[in-house]
Tab-separated table of C-alpha atoms in Angstrom:
chain	number	residue	atom	x	y	z
Q	1	MET	CA	-49.915	-37.344	-114.904
Q	2	ASP	CA	-46.456	-36.994	-116.418
Q	3	LEU	CA	-45.280	-33.410	-116.750
Q	4	ASN	CA	-43.295	-33.896	-119.916
Q	5	THR	CA	-42.122	-30.281	-120.088
Q	6	VAL	CA	-40.272	-30.534	-116.759
Q	7	VAL	CA	-36.578	-31.257	-117.286
Q	8	GLU	CA	-35.279	-30.798	-113.726
Q	9	VAL	CA	-36.344	-31.168	-110.094
Q	10	ARG	CA	-34.232	-29.205	-107.625
Q	11	ASP	CA	-34.053	-29.741	-103.855
Q	12	GLY	CA	-35.589	-26.710	-102.179
Q	13	ARG	CA	-32.854	-26.738	-99.523
Q	14	ARG	CA	-30.309	-25.713	-102.169
Q	15	PRO	CA	-30.660	-22.006	-102.872
Q	16	GLY	CA	-30.428	-20.908	-106.457
Q	17	PRO	CA	-31.675	-18.143	-108.745
Q	18	TRP	CA	-35.291	-18.245	-109.845
Q	19	ARG	CA	-35.766	-18.484	-113.576
Q	20	PRO	CA	-38.693	-18.537	-116.023
Q	21	GLY	CA	-40.485	-21.893	-115.990
Q	22	ASP	CA	-39.792	-22.576	-112.297
Q	23	GLY	CA	-42.527	-23.756	-109.948
Q	24	TRP	CA	-42.785	-24.743	-106.288
Q	25	LEU	CA	-43.590	-28.406	-105.565
Q	26	GLY	CA	-45.299	-29.225	-102.277
Q	27	GLY	CA	-47.569	-32.267	-102.196
Q	28	GLY	CA	-48.172	-32.134	-105.948
Q	29	THR	CA	-51.796	-33.329	-105.807
Q	30	TYR	CA	-52.913	-30.470	-108.038
Q	31	LEU	CA	-49.648	-29.996	-109.909
Q	32	PHE	CA	-49.685	-33.551	-111.296
Q	33	SER	CA	-53.431	-33.614	-111.925
Q	34	GLU	CA	-53.330	-31.767	-115.257
Q	35	PRO	CA	-50.829	-30.520	-117.841
Q	36	GLN	CA	-48.529	-27.677	-116.762
Q	37	PRO	CA	-46.937	-26.670	-120.088
Q	38	HIS	CA	-45.423	-23.504	-118.623
Q	39	LEU	CA	-43.191	-25.428	-116.188
Q	40	ARG	CA	-39.607	-26.429	-116.901
Q	41	ARG	CA	-38.221	-26.975	-113.396
Q	42	LEU	CA	-39.762	-27.883	-110.025
Q	43	ILE	CA	-38.355	-26.679	-106.692
Q	44	ASP	CA	-39.148	-29.487	-104.232
Q	45	LEU	CA	-40.157	-28.305	-100.747
Q	46	SER	CA	-40.894	-31.740	-99.298
Q	47	ARG	CA	-37.538	-32.038	-97.531
Q	48	MET	CA	-37.339	-28.546	-96.081
Q	49	GLY	CA	-37.867	-29.940	-92.580
Q	50	TRP	CA	-40.400	-27.332	-91.514
Q	51	THR	CA	-42.345	-28.256	-88.368
Q	52	PRO	CA	-45.905	-28.957	-89.597
Q	53	LEU	CA	-47.648	-27.229	-86.699
Q	54	GLN	CA	-46.260	-25.427	-83.683
Q	55	ARG	CA	-47.523	-23.217	-80.907
Q	56	LEU	CA	-45.762	-19.896	-80.673
Q	57	PRO	CA	-44.995	-18.194	-77.331
Q	58	ASP	CA	-48.033	-15.933	-77.657
Q	59	GLY	CA	-50.357	-18.941	-78.044
Q	60	SER	CA	-50.887	-18.579	-81.777
Q	61	LEU	CA	-50.617	-21.587	-84.068
Q	62	GLU	CA	-48.167	-21.600	-86.956
Q	63	ILE	CA	-48.982	-24.006	-89.774
Q	64	ALA	CA	-46.180	-24.700	-92.235
Q	65	ALA	CA	-47.054	-24.503	-95.914
Q	66	THR	CA	-45.880	-28.125	-96.238
Q	67	CYS	CA	-48.197	-29.376	-93.466
Q	68	THR	CA	-50.433	-32.084	-94.937
Q	69	ILE	CA	-54.166	-32.333	-94.376
Q	70	THR	CA	-53.602	-35.554	-92.430
Q	71	GLN	CA	-51.137	-33.846	-90.082
Q	72	LEU	CA	-53.498	-30.926	-89.564
Q	73	SER	CA	-56.451	-33.194	-88.840
Q	74	ARG	CA	-54.543	-35.336	-86.343
Q	75	ARG	CA	-53.159	-32.349	-84.462
Q	76	ALA	CA	-56.534	-30.637	-84.305
Q	77	ARG	CA	-58.113	-33.649	-82.609
Q	78	ALA	CA	-55.724	-33.168	-79.684
Q	79	MET	CA	-56.344	-29.421	-79.395
Q	80	ASP	CA	-58.571	-28.107	-76.616
Q	81	ASP	CA	-59.164	-24.687	-78.166
Q	82	PRO	CA	-62.862	-23.771	-78.594
Q	83	ALA	CA	-62.298	-23.361	-82.357
Q	84	ALA	CA	-60.626	-26.792	-82.705
Q	85	PRO	CA	-63.705	-28.545	-84.245
Q	86	LEU	CA	-63.504	-26.137	-87.161
Q	87	PHE	CA	-60.250	-27.729	-88.340
Q	88	GLU	CA	-61.804	-31.147	-88.858
Q	89	GLN	CA	-64.928	-29.659	-90.418
Q	90	CYS	CA	-62.822	-27.882	-93.013
Q	91	CYS	CA	-60.602	-30.912	-93.593
Q	92	ARG	CA	-63.698	-32.998	-94.283
Q	93	SER	CA	-64.831	-30.440	-96.844
Q	94	PHE	CA	-62.108	-31.743	-99.153
Q	95	LEU	CA	-64.186	-34.865	-99.758
Q	96	ALA	CA	-60.922	-36.455	-100.879
Q	97	SER	CA	-59.409	-39.892	-100.345
Q	98	PHE	CA	-56.836	-40.680	-97.657
Q	99	LYS	CA	-54.211	-40.736	-100.403
Q	100	ILE	CA	-54.870	-37.078	-101.153
Q	101	TRP	CA	-54.980	-36.207	-97.438
Q	102	ASN	CA	-51.512	-37.726	-96.979
Q	103	LEU	CA	-49.972	-35.595	-99.739
Q	104	ALA	CA	-52.029	-32.419	-100.161
Q	105	THR	CA	-50.636	-29.477	-98.222
Q	106	VAL	CA	-52.162	-26.462	-96.525
Q	107	GLY	CA	-49.911	-24.168	-98.555
Q	108	GLY	CA	-50.831	-25.812	-101.819
Q	109	ASN	CA	-54.528	-25.372	-101.120
Q	110	LEU	CA	-54.050	-21.679	-100.441
Q	111	CYS	CA	-51.804	-21.107	-103.437
Q	112	ASN	CA	-54.209	-22.836	-105.818
Q	113	ALA	CA	-56.647	-20.112	-104.723
Q	114	LEU	CA	-59.696	-22.129	-105.767
Q	115	PRO	CA	-62.989	-20.756	-104.378
Q	116	ALA	CA	-63.761	-24.124	-102.757
Q	117	GLY	CA	-60.340	-24.431	-101.069
Q	118	PRO	CA	-61.258	-25.378	-97.461
Q	119	MET	CA	-57.878	-24.346	-96.040
Q	120	ILE	CA	-58.624	-20.871	-97.361
Q	121	SER	CA	-61.972	-21.050	-95.547
Q	122	LEU	CA	-60.374	-22.201	-92.279
Q	123	SER	CA	-57.493	-19.744	-92.187
Q	124	ALA	CA	-59.499	-16.744	-93.402
Q	125	ALA	CA	-62.235	-17.380	-90.827
Q	126	LEU	CA	-59.657	-17.550	-88.008
Q	127	ASP	CA	-58.042	-14.280	-89.122
Q	128	GLY	CA	-54.899	-16.050	-90.330
Q	129	SER	CA	-51.899	-14.318	-91.828
Q	130	CYS	CA	-49.523	-15.615	-94.496
Q	131	LEU	CA	-45.743	-15.325	-94.204
Q	132	LEU	CA	-44.327	-14.765	-97.685
Q	133	ILE	CA	-40.632	-14.987	-98.600
Q	134	ALA	CA	-39.291	-13.275	-101.706
Q	135	GLN	CA	-36.335	-14.467	-103.760
Q	136	ASP	CA	-34.065	-11.877	-102.123
Q	137	GLY	CA	-34.949	-13.242	-98.662
Q	138	SER	CA	-37.208	-10.375	-97.642
Q	139	THR	CA	-40.508	-11.261	-95.961
Q	140	ARG	CA	-43.965	-9.790	-95.677
Q	141	ARG	CA	-47.210	-10.733	-93.948
Q	142	VAL	CA	-50.613	-10.654	-95.583
Q	143	HIS	CA	-54.010	-11.591	-94.184
Q	144	VAL	CA	-55.380	-14.750	-95.773
Q	145	ALA	CA	-58.559	-12.876	-96.721
Q	146	ASP	CA	-56.359	-10.583	-98.835
Q	147	PHE	CA	-53.966	-13.277	-100.098
Q	148	VAL	CA	-56.556	-14.720	-102.517
Q	149	THR	CA	-57.742	-12.063	-104.951
Q	150	GLY	CA	-59.936	-14.124	-107.287
Q	151	ALA	CA	-60.616	-17.604	-108.645
Q	152	GLY	CA	-57.131	-19.045	-109.112
Q	153	ARG	CA	-55.488	-15.686	-108.357
Q	154	LYS	CA	-53.336	-14.675	-105.400
Q	155	ILE	CA	-50.927	-11.855	-104.586
Q	156	LEU	CA	-47.736	-13.935	-104.806
Q	157	ALA	CA	-45.029	-12.199	-106.802
Q	158	GLU	CA	-42.809	-14.102	-109.242
Q	159	GLY	CA	-40.730	-16.613	-107.271
Q	160	GLU	CA	-42.302	-15.647	-103.941
Q	161	LEU	CA	-42.909	-18.495	-101.495
Q	162	LEU	CA	-45.693	-19.068	-98.981
Q	163	ARG	CA	-43.795	-20.235	-95.898
Q	164	SER	CA	-46.551	-20.570	-93.296
Q	165	VAL	CA	-49.928	-19.450	-92.026
Q	166	THR	CA	-50.336	-18.192	-88.454
Q	167	LEU	CA	-53.653	-18.291	-86.595
Q	168	PRO	CA	-53.843	-15.936	-83.584
Q	169	ALA	CA	-54.574	-17.320	-80.125
Q	170	ARG	CA	-57.577	-15.046	-79.732
Q	171	ALA	CA	-59.185	-16.480	-82.875
Q	172	LEU	CA	-58.510	-20.040	-81.701
Q	173	ALA	CA	-60.442	-19.216	-78.519
Q	174	SER	CA	-63.516	-18.112	-80.497
Q	175	ARG	CA	-66.845	-19.872	-80.554
Q	176	THR	CA	-67.493	-20.983	-84.110
Q	177	ALA	CA	-70.305	-22.216	-86.332
Q	178	PHE	CA	-69.827	-23.984	-89.660
Q	179	ARG	CA	-72.077	-24.524	-92.661
Q	180	GLN	CA	-71.274	-26.098	-96.018
Q	181	VAL	CA	-73.472	-27.092	-98.933
Q	182	SER	CA	-72.938	-28.812	-102.288
Q	183	LEU	CA	-75.192	-29.567	-105.221
Q	184	TYR	CA	-74.378	-33.261	-104.813
Q	185	GLY	CA	-73.839	-35.531	-101.836
Q	186	LEU	CA	-70.131	-35.849	-102.598
Q	187	GLY	CA	-69.750	-32.671	-104.618
Q	188	ARG	CA	-67.425	-29.703	-104.377
Q	189	SER	CA	-68.499	-26.998	-101.953
Q	190	GLY	CA	-70.983	-24.590	-103.470
Q	191	ALA	CA	-71.000	-22.376	-100.398
Q	192	LEU	CA	-68.997	-22.582	-97.174
Q	193	VAL	CA	-69.750	-20.093	-94.412
Q	194	ILE	CA	-68.092	-19.787	-91.004
Q	195	GLY	CA	-69.032	-17.578	-88.070
Q	196	CYS	CA	-66.829	-16.688	-85.090
Q	197	VAL	CA	-67.569	-14.864	-81.854
Q	198	ASP	CA	-64.569	-13.210	-80.199
Q	199	PRO	CA	-63.969	-14.440	-76.624
Q	200	VAL	CA	-62.819	-11.021	-75.394
Q	201	ASP	CA	-65.157	-8.368	-76.783
Q	202	GLY	CA	-67.987	-10.503	-78.192
Q	203	SER	CA	-67.506	-9.204	-81.730
Q	204	PHE	CA	-68.843	-11.303	-84.594
Q	205	ALA	CA	-67.062	-12.272	-87.818
Q	206	LEU	CA	-68.618	-14.037	-90.782
Q	207	THR	CA	-66.515	-15.520	-93.578
Q	208	VAL	CA	-67.991	-16.521	-96.931
Q	209	THR	CA	-66.036	-18.808	-99.263
Q	210	ALA	CA	-66.718	-21.315	-102.082
Q	211	ALA	CA	-69.776	-19.289	-103.141
Q	212	THR	CA	-67.523	-16.363	-104.034
Q	213	VAL	CA	-64.436	-15.979	-106.217
Q	214	ARG	CA	-62.388	-14.933	-103.171
Q	215	PRO	CA	-62.955	-15.027	-99.403
Q	216	TYR	CA	-65.044	-12.261	-97.833
Q	217	ARG	CA	-64.742	-11.683	-94.090
Q	218	LEU	CA	-67.303	-9.404	-92.462
Q	219	TRP	CA	-66.751	-8.036	-88.938
Q	220	PHE	CA	-69.330	-6.610	-86.528
Q	221	PRO	CA	-68.538	-5.070	-83.107
Q	222	LEU	CA	-71.576	-6.928	-81.730
Q	223	PRO	CA	-73.552	-9.891	-83.113
Q	224	PRO	CA	-75.811	-8.388	-85.804
Q	225	ARG	CA	-79.534	-8.644	-86.249
Q	226	ALA	CA	-80.800	-10.598	-89.245
Q	227	ARG	CA	-81.550	-7.482	-91.277
Q	228	GLU	CA	-78.155	-5.952	-90.472
Q	229	LEU	CA	-76.306	-9.110	-91.501
Q	230	HIS	CA	-78.278	-9.398	-94.749
Q	231	ALA	CA	-77.594	-5.778	-95.633
Q	232	ALA	CA	-73.875	-6.095	-94.851
Q	233	LEU	CA	-73.539	-9.196	-97.034
Q	234	ALA	CA	-75.363	-7.534	-99.916
Q	235	ARG	CA	-73.189	-4.438	-99.565
Q	236	THR	CA	-69.856	-6.256	-99.197
Q	237	VAL	CA	-70.049	-8.960	-101.867
Q	238	PRO	CA	-70.394	-7.478	-105.386
Q	239	ASP	CA	-72.826	-9.078	-107.797
Q	240	ASP	CA	-69.989	-10.242	-110.040
Q	241	ALA	CA	-68.145	-11.913	-107.133
Q	242	TRP	CA	-70.530	-14.883	-106.898
Q	243	PHE	CA	-68.776	-17.840	-108.514
Q	244	ASP	CA	-70.186	-19.524	-111.604
Q	245	ASP	CA	-69.268	-23.076	-112.668
Q	246	ILE	CA	-70.806	-26.529	-112.986
Q	247	HIS	CA	-70.940	-26.856	-109.202
Q	248	GLY	CA	-73.470	-24.046	-108.847
Q	249	LEU	CA	-74.931	-20.980	-110.513
Q	250	PRO	CA	-74.242	-17.562	-108.966
Q	251	ALA	CA	-77.878	-17.006	-107.958
Q	252	TRP	CA	-77.997	-20.337	-106.109
Q	253	ARG	CA	-74.646	-19.731	-104.416
Q	254	ARG	CA	-75.778	-16.284	-103.290
Q	255	HIS	CA	-79.055	-17.633	-101.954
Q	256	MET	CA	-77.310	-20.405	-100.017
Q	257	ALA	CA	-74.655	-18.067	-98.619
Q	258	PHE	CA	-77.333	-15.732	-97.238
Q	259	ARG	CA	-79.309	-18.653	-95.853
Q	260	LEU	CA	-76.298	-20.275	-94.181
Q	261	ALA	CA	-75.162	-16.932	-92.794
Q	262	GLU	CA	-78.499	-16.490	-91.050
Q	263	GLU	CA	-78.359	-20.026	-89.648
Q	264	ILE	CA	-74.916	-19.276	-88.247
Q	265	ARG	CA	-76.058	-15.961	-86.790
Q	266	ARG	CA	-78.878	-17.684	-84.950
Q	267	GLU	CA	-76.682	-20.526	-83.717
Q	268	LEU	CA	-74.057	-18.217	-82.273
Q	269	GLU	CA	-76.666	-15.811	-80.875
Q	270	GLU	CA	-78.368	-18.638	-79.009
Q	271	GLY	CA	-75.011	-19.668	-77.556
Q	272	THR	CA	-74.303	-16.201	-76.160
Q	273	PRO	CA	-74.237	-16.257	-72.347
Q	274	SER	CA	-77.046	-14.234	-70.787
């Protein structure tokens, strides 16, 4: 779609003052999918030269905001981390064509802050943190689970940039279980639930996305019993946090999230060494 209100595209490598009507351009798969009447200028990040994925000295994985879904999927296939299968499972939750995979970015998916954003699901489940850069060059880190605050809402300040997402080595070594459900065979995720068991202390984390307006990550020092997990979910996710749109009613999303959470609990409990 033509964005007929945009009068300028600036190379992101050239610093300049932020002004009203500016917007960051990554892959553009969402940006060019519908009118953006508030935009007057795009700041193009495609030539920033950021390494898509890199291992840091402490074993964590840094994913650049401009990393495409194709790049993430290819790299994950070569990873030997126990949590590596989760990357492909979340990539496949896009249910998008190869053309979208080649352009859509990890950062764009997070910044759109849609409940069904699978990169939000992946990075929140693996305890990821966002590196944010303000216009004055200052930086801050925020957990992905806190970065998205509602459907289409995130904590980015005016002109602030999502530079990368870092997944800790300990999370990458976790045992994981994945569940996703849609109303239709090729529909948008109605509920996406991920469980992780920590390789060091055996703690259990459950992350609920798509069914809710923002990600919810529950942590237990030990794998919970069914009743404990049910009670924690009911206590943590408010009644008004279950998402409501044509892809699923709140009651159905809540029911499926609880059901998938129990399936995950059982799967990971059965895989616990005796």
